[in-house]
XYZ file of C-alpha atoms in Angstrom:
450
model
C 42.026 -29.895 58.200
C 44.069 -31.139 55.223
C 44.812 -34.883 55.093
C 48.167 -35.803 53.525
C 49.863 -39.187 53.010
C 53.576 -39.649 52.261
C 54.742 -42.646 50.216
C 58.421 -43.234 51.165
C 58.234 -40.900 54.164
C 61.715 -41.868 55.478
C 63.732 -39.737 53.031
C 65.960 -37.036 54.513
C 63.808 -34.098 53.347
C 60.533 -36.049 52.949
C 60.273 -36.776 56.652
C 61.122 -33.157 57.431
C 58.218 -31.957 55.245
C 55.921 -34.488 56.955
C 56.893 -33.083 60.377
C 56.501 -29.468 59.160
C 52.944 -30.188 57.937
C 52.062 -31.947 61.204
C 53.274 -28.841 63.103
C 51.141 -26.690 60.765
C 48.098 -28.699 61.933
C 47.577 -31.106 59.029
C 46.609 -34.760 59.480
C 49.728 -36.595 58.292
C 50.358 -40.311 57.629
C 53.274 -42.062 55.955
C 54.693 -45.374 54.817
C 58.071 -46.820 53.832
C 59.807 -50.190 53.409
C 62.610 -49.185 55.789
C 63.378 -46.056 57.802
C 66.797 -45.266 59.280
C 67.960 -42.808 61.912
C 67.697 -39.875 62.265
C 64.409 -39.976 60.288
C 63.052 -42.832 62.412
C 63.514 -41.024 65.754
C 62.268 -37.712 64.314
C 59.065 -39.300 62.959
C 58.487 -41.203 66.205
C 58.802 -38.004 68.231
C 56.354 -36.225 65.910
C 53.869 -39.112 66.224
C 53.917 -40.035 62.523
C 56.210 -43.075 62.378
C 54.304 -45.846 60.508
C 53.154 -48.633 62.895
C 54.645 -51.229 60.543
C 57.103 -51.147 57.643
C 56.100 -51.981 54.084
C 53.414 -50.838 51.645
C 49.697 -51.212 52.316
C 47.134 -49.945 49.826
C 44.480 -49.701 52.574
C 46.329 -46.576 53.781
C 45.203 -44.833 50.585
C 41.666 -43.531 51.062
C 39.418 -41.328 48.942
C 39.399 -38.521 51.555
C 43.136 -37.742 51.174
C 43.773 -34.171 49.959
C 47.262 -35.036 48.712
C 49.650 -37.949 48.272
C 53.319 -36.940 48.318
C 55.635 -39.332 46.507
C 59.225 -39.797 47.690
C 62.310 -40.351 45.541
C 62.847 -44.032 46.259
C 59.239 -45.183 45.715
C 59.026 -47.310 42.567
C 56.463 -47.125 39.779
C 54.849 -50.429 40.811
C 54.290 -49.297 44.420
C 50.817 -50.604 45.476
C 49.991 -47.401 47.361
C 50.878 -45.298 44.303
C 48.747 -47.548 42.057
C 45.778 -47.198 44.431
C 46.203 -43.394 44.612
C 46.103 -43.240 40.808
C 43.004 -45.484 40.683
C 41.206 -43.182 43.124
C 42.225 -40.127 41.086
C 43.927 -38.500 44.077
C 46.261 -35.536 43.713
C 49.802 -36.972 43.626
C 52.710 -34.570 44.098
C 56.474 -34.920 44.052
C 58.195 -33.141 46.953
C 58.937 -29.880 45.053
C 55.487 -29.796 43.417
C 53.948 -29.890 46.879
C 56.274 -27.181 48.211
C 55.011 -24.988 45.340
C 51.372 -25.795 46.243
C 52.050 -24.578 49.795
C 53.865 -21.415 48.679
C 51.798 -19.996 45.829
C 50.929 -16.888 47.874
C 54.523 -16.385 49.106
C 57.495 -14.458 47.749
C 59.649 -17.379 46.523
C 63.463 -17.320 46.633
C 65.222 -20.287 44.956
C 68.984 -20.918 45.098
C 70.178 -23.187 42.258
C 73.513 -24.136 40.708
C 76.009 -26.997 40.815
C 77.779 -25.881 43.999
C 77.274 -23.604 46.979
C 73.465 -24.008 47.078
C 73.249 -25.198 50.681
C 75.676 -22.596 52.019
C 74.083 -19.689 50.120
C 70.611 -20.765 51.282
C 71.902 -21.141 54.849
C 73.446 -17.642 54.748
C 70.145 -16.076 53.624
C 68.263 -18.001 56.347
C 70.770 -16.959 59.016
C 70.465 -13.265 58.131
C 66.636 -13.360 57.949
C 66.509 -15.118 61.314
C 68.982 -12.710 62.936
C 67.003 -9.719 61.657
C 63.705 -11.081 62.999
C 61.961 -11.748 59.671
C 59.247 -14.444 59.361
C 60.035 -16.923 56.566
C 59.612 -20.529 55.470
C 62.474 -22.604 54.110
C 63.662 -25.757 52.423
C 67.366 -26.625 52.688
C 69.384 -29.790 52.051
C 71.166 -29.953 55.429
C 70.475 -29.516 59.122
C 71.553 -26.024 60.154
C 72.452 -24.758 63.611
C 69.604 -22.664 64.985
C 66.909 -24.327 62.856
C 64.937 -27.277 64.277
C 64.048 -28.736 60.845
C 65.393 -28.547 57.302
C 61.868 -27.799 56.002
C 59.463 -25.255 57.486
C 55.969 -24.500 56.150
C 53.907 -21.871 57.990
C 51.910 -18.811 56.941
C 55.070 -16.672 56.516
C 55.125 -14.324 53.480
C 58.523 -15.519 52.150
C 60.003 -18.963 51.405
C 63.717 -19.584 50.788
C 64.435 -22.843 48.917
C 67.552 -24.714 47.940
C 66.794 -25.662 44.311
C 68.131 -29.107 43.483
C 68.576 -30.204 39.833
C 68.036 -33.890 40.718
C 64.790 -35.567 39.430
C 61.668 -35.014 41.534
C 60.259 -38.572 41.748
C 59.809 -41.904 39.948
C 56.860 -40.556 37.929
C 58.239 -37.017 37.606
C 61.717 -37.145 36.066
C 62.138 -33.386 35.696
C 64.547 -31.666 38.100
C 63.179 -30.478 41.432
C 64.010 -26.823 40.838
C 61.789 -26.660 37.737
C 58.714 -26.757 39.995
C 59.494 -23.913 42.387
C 58.928 -20.881 40.080
C 60.949 -18.215 41.922
C 60.372 -14.479 42.096
C 64.055 -14.170 43.069
C 66.495 -16.815 41.803
C 70.205 -17.341 42.416
C 72.428 -19.395 40.104
C 75.813 -20.054 41.719
C 77.548 -21.689 38.742
C 77.329 -24.679 36.428
C 79.652 -27.704 36.545
C 78.536 -31.109 35.248
C 77.247 -33.405 38.002
C 74.857 -36.394 38.419
C 76.115 -38.156 35.263
C 73.901 -41.163 36.050
C 70.918 -38.852 35.370
C 72.418 -36.365 32.900
C 74.696 -38.391 30.601
C 76.138 -35.365 28.767
C 77.117 -31.847 29.806
C 74.683 -30.434 27.191
C 71.845 -32.403 28.764
C 72.814 -31.059 32.210
C 73.117 -27.464 30.925
C 69.646 -27.699 29.348
C 68.081 -28.157 32.827
C 69.355 -24.705 33.808
C 68.192 -23.234 30.476
C 64.661 -24.531 31.192
C 64.836 -23.068 34.717
C 65.562 -19.604 33.245
C 63.044 -19.900 30.387
C 60.213 -20.748 32.778
C 60.856 -17.755 35.071
C 58.352 -14.921 34.590
C 59.466 -11.749 32.789
C 60.713 -9.101 35.190
C 61.520 -11.517 38.011
C 65.030 -11.290 39.462
C 68.026 -13.476 38.580
C 71.143 -13.059 40.736
C 73.982 -14.923 39.004
C 77.697 -15.645 39.407
C 79.418 -13.416 36.874
C 82.757 -15.252 37.253
C 81.403 -18.468 35.661
C 81.770 -18.256 31.847
C 79.311 -21.132 31.148
C 76.677 -19.464 33.298
C 77.237 -16.001 31.799
C 76.817 -17.480 28.297
C 73.596 -19.197 29.379
C 72.165 -16.057 31.013
C 72.817 -14.045 27.820
C 71.044 -16.732 25.766
C 68.073 -17.509 28.032
C 67.719 -14.813 30.711
C 67.210 -11.494 28.931
C 63.525 -11.323 29.979
C 64.625 -11.153 33.633
C 65.956 -8.437 35.931
C 69.644 -9.468 35.877
C 71.883 -8.897 38.901
C 75.446 -10.202 38.425
C 77.819 -10.792 41.349
C 81.498 -11.588 41.843
C 84.032 -11.929 44.671
C 83.598 -8.893 46.945
C 86.473 -6.714 48.213
C 88.178 -8.449 51.141
C 91.496 -9.109 52.842
C 92.947 -12.000 54.833
C 95.046 -11.404 57.930
C 96.217 -14.084 60.387
C 93.725 -16.584 58.991
C 90.732 -14.198 59.313
C 88.863 -12.792 56.293
C 87.386 -9.272 56.403
C 84.799 -8.377 53.752
C 83.802 -4.880 52.552
C 80.582 -3.613 50.960
C 80.866 0.141 50.335
C 82.010 1.763 53.593
C 80.695 -1.161 55.692
C 82.937 -4.083 56.691
C 83.027 -7.098 58.994
C 85.206 -10.065 59.941
C 83.879 -13.484 58.911
C 83.951 -16.925 60.498
C 83.924 -18.605 57.053
C 86.511 -18.181 54.302
C 87.462 -18.998 50.717
C 86.558 -17.402 47.378
C 83.608 -19.793 46.987
C 82.166 -18.660 50.331
C 82.745 -15.004 49.459
C 80.794 -15.602 46.240
C 78.037 -17.395 48.189
C 77.902 -14.493 50.618
C 77.691 -11.896 47.868
C 74.710 -13.766 46.376
C 73.070 -13.967 49.826
C 73.584 -10.220 50.354
C 71.890 -9.392 47.030
C 68.921 -11.640 47.889
C 68.613 -9.961 51.297
C 68.780 -6.518 49.627
C 65.870 -7.598 47.380
C 63.970 -8.611 50.537
C 64.530 -5.160 52.037
C 67.548 -5.818 54.290
C 70.295 -3.169 54.328
C 74.030 -3.919 54.009
C 74.528 -2.761 57.584
C 72.000 -5.290 58.943
C 73.311 -7.991 56.573
C 76.959 -7.593 57.633
C 76.142 -7.576 61.329
C 74.225 -10.859 60.925
C 76.642 -12.616 58.539
C 79.588 -12.014 60.896
C 78.185 -14.765 63.165
C 77.534 -17.301 60.371
C 79.610 -20.412 61.065
C 78.797 -22.377 57.909
C 76.563 -25.340 57.132
C 77.496 -28.763 58.555
C 80.360 -30.471 56.697
C 80.995 -27.388 54.552
C 84.584 -26.441 55.453
C 83.686 -27.433 58.993
C 86.468 -27.070 61.555
C 87.071 -30.421 63.288
C 89.801 -29.010 65.545
C 92.862 -26.765 65.578
C 95.856 -25.573 67.553
C 98.391 -22.814 66.892
C 100.097 -24.559 63.970
C 97.561 -27.036 62.554
C 93.854 -27.135 61.615
C 91.715 -30.105 60.539
C 88.672 -29.459 58.329
C 86.018 -31.668 56.845
C 84.019 -30.838 53.742
C 81.180 -32.389 51.741
C 83.115 -31.771 48.495
C 82.874 -34.589 45.951
C 82.302 -33.025 42.511
C 85.472 -31.662 40.819
C 84.448 -27.981 41.042
C 83.735 -28.342 44.786
C 87.045 -30.112 45.467
C 88.946 -27.403 43.629
C 87.121 -24.570 45.457
C 87.637 -26.114 48.901
C 91.334 -26.771 48.244
C 91.874 -23.207 47.005
C 90.097 -21.770 50.055
C 92.454 -23.483 52.509
C 95.532 -22.696 50.427
C 94.635 -18.961 50.272
C 93.665 -18.783 53.953
C 96.879 -20.430 55.211
C 99.483 -19.814 52.468
C 102.429 -20.745 54.734
C 101.087 -24.150 55.804
C 101.511 -27.509 54.110
C 98.150 -28.862 52.860
C 97.283 -32.560 53.143
C 94.146 -33.115 51.051
C 92.147 -36.361 51.322
C 89.264 -36.964 48.891
C 86.909 -39.939 49.082
C 85.349 -40.955 45.764
C 81.874 -42.035 46.839
C 79.201 -40.851 44.372
C 78.173 -42.618 41.168
C 79.874 -39.924 39.069
C 83.127 -39.879 41.059
C 83.529 -43.686 40.895
C 83.007 -43.751 37.135
C 86.221 -44.364 35.157
C 84.985 -42.244 32.216
C 84.298 -39.273 34.510
C 87.758 -39.369 36.160
C 89.314 -36.915 33.681
C 86.905 -34.240 35.068
C 89.132 -34.262 38.209
C 92.179 -33.128 36.208
C 94.052 -30.493 38.247
C 91.498 -30.225 41.051
C 93.989 -31.415 43.728
C 96.854 -29.230 42.462
C 96.751 -27.009 45.567
C 97.526 -29.940 47.892
C 101.138 -30.579 48.907
C 100.163 -34.163 49.723
C 97.181 -35.298 47.604
C 95.316 -38.443 48.714
C 92.381 -40.260 47.102
C 90.407 -42.958 48.920
C 87.617 -45.185 47.613
C 86.216 -48.457 48.879
C 85.523 -51.655 46.952
C 82.323 -51.839 49.005
C 80.966 -48.578 47.531
C 81.554 -49.927 44.013
C 79.766 -53.175 44.887
C 76.731 -51.401 46.378
C 76.403 -49.253 43.246
C 76.988 -52.363 41.069
C 79.853 -50.650 39.311
C 82.902 -52.291 37.711
C 86.282 -52.332 39.442
C 88.072 -48.960 39.377
C 91.811 -49.271 38.767
C 94.177 -46.954 40.715
C 96.123 -46.053 37.542
C 92.878 -44.749 35.952
C 92.352 -42.554 39.037
C 95.957 -41.257 39.004
C 95.731 -40.496 35.284
C 92.409 -38.669 35.721
C 93.724 -36.427 38.513
C 96.935 -35.799 36.603
C 99.339 -36.101 39.544
C 102.116 -38.660 39.583
C 102.492 -38.255 43.378
C 98.806 -38.990 44.138
C 98.464 -41.389 47.082
C 95.596 -43.845 46.461
C 94.035 -46.075 49.143
C 91.146 -48.532 48.968
C 91.035 -49.656 52.612
C 90.411 -47.604 55.740
C 93.325 -49.295 57.570
C 95.831 -48.248 54.896
C 94.455 -44.705 54.852
C 94.670 -44.262 58.649
C 98.152 -45.809 58.728
C 99.240 -43.216 56.144
C 97.634 -40.324 58.064
C 99.283 -41.513 61.312
C 102.710 -41.147 59.685
C 102.292 -37.529 58.513
C 103.930 -34.518 60.168
C 101.251 -32.031 61.301
C 103.430 -29.133 62.445
C 102.619 -26.113 60.246
C 100.182 -28.240 58.248
C 96.439 -28.413 57.615
C 94.469 -31.612 57.017
C 91.390 -31.446 54.762
C 89.004 -34.441 54.641
C 86.579 -34.236 51.686
C 83.735 -36.709 51.234
C 80.001 -37.253 50.921
C 80.627 -40.699 52.451
C 82.406 -41.823 55.630
C 85.725 -43.431 54.558
C 84.382 -46.914 55.454
C 83.387 -45.814 58.953
C 86.355 -43.590 59.864
C 85.347 -41.187 62.644
C 86.718 -37.838 61.476
C 86.640 -36.540 65.084
C 89.221 -39.192 65.991
C 91.722 -37.289 63.837
C 91.943 -34.621 66.573
C 94.661 -36.841 68.074
C 97.033 -35.290 65.492
C 96.628 -31.951 67.305
């Protein structure tokens, strides 16, 4: 039985991998300096919550088959130092996923946006059609007990993140997964704290393509000019499968999609989701699933959590929440609601919460991305700036970046909720976009406007 130890086991996907390996029958231990819910409860239930918090080099023994190093472990971690001294095999999360999936058919979904949803769509269809598969996805999905699953299945479907793998392995996670079938959804500069220039960011995707084996399949978004240029420069050794927005129509707020003579109504909407779905369909075709089976399954796909998630609705108003924070995601989400409900007023609220989005120099990247909102609102908290040790962000810099003179800007939750309370919600939609929580605002409480 394999013995595996996790350093910084409390991470959102780290603890999920730990649980997956325990279920597979491995002997699993872990450590961390602090573990929050839901990881804490999940690890406790699985019987692998560390007995005490903190680092202890005595946990590192010569009989360990692998040490898996989490993102927030530092280079001077005593357990890491001991593992190096003993010459143990030390893996970042994605390196270990590759170790476990060398005999599998590997599908990797990369790109700056739409990764989670595209991965979730593929998983949903495979599950609905009774296929055995492993997976790695960056969110909890309805119908799946974990966000990581490692078994003896012949296929693994992975969300391929471009963020660095660990403290000792600075290369992006998706460089380690070596897909047989890859999807690239598009390229829009993100993570500027890690990739200080767009060229530097673009290079990570170039490396991803260069390191794919000749003849393996690349399914790519043909509507993204940056990506198309990159594929022509770096991807000619691959089997290239371009995709675009499929034929569809919208009637009474419901989207119907067509592939050949097959069609179905969808529960999700928006051009970005139609693109995601087209990519998912092509992956499923590669895995031997027909359009007929795909469409039947995708008709019941409700979306990943916080991705254009319906909070509540009545006959004349709908409230959605979305994880959107990067400019391309904000723009796509806005456009989706505007196209789906062209007659309704759109109140769009964006929280700036990530390192990139709170950076004054990055603000110009948001130019025009809230243009589809009738009432555009930006919220950010002084607290988020303090935690990230970032300088004060002036409202006029934000307004200038977004390029709208009528942009409403709030820096306290009270002022934001007071503003929302005053709005007229008849024949209007409210869209709340954030990777944070608006200083503790419960989005479900907004149902009172219905």
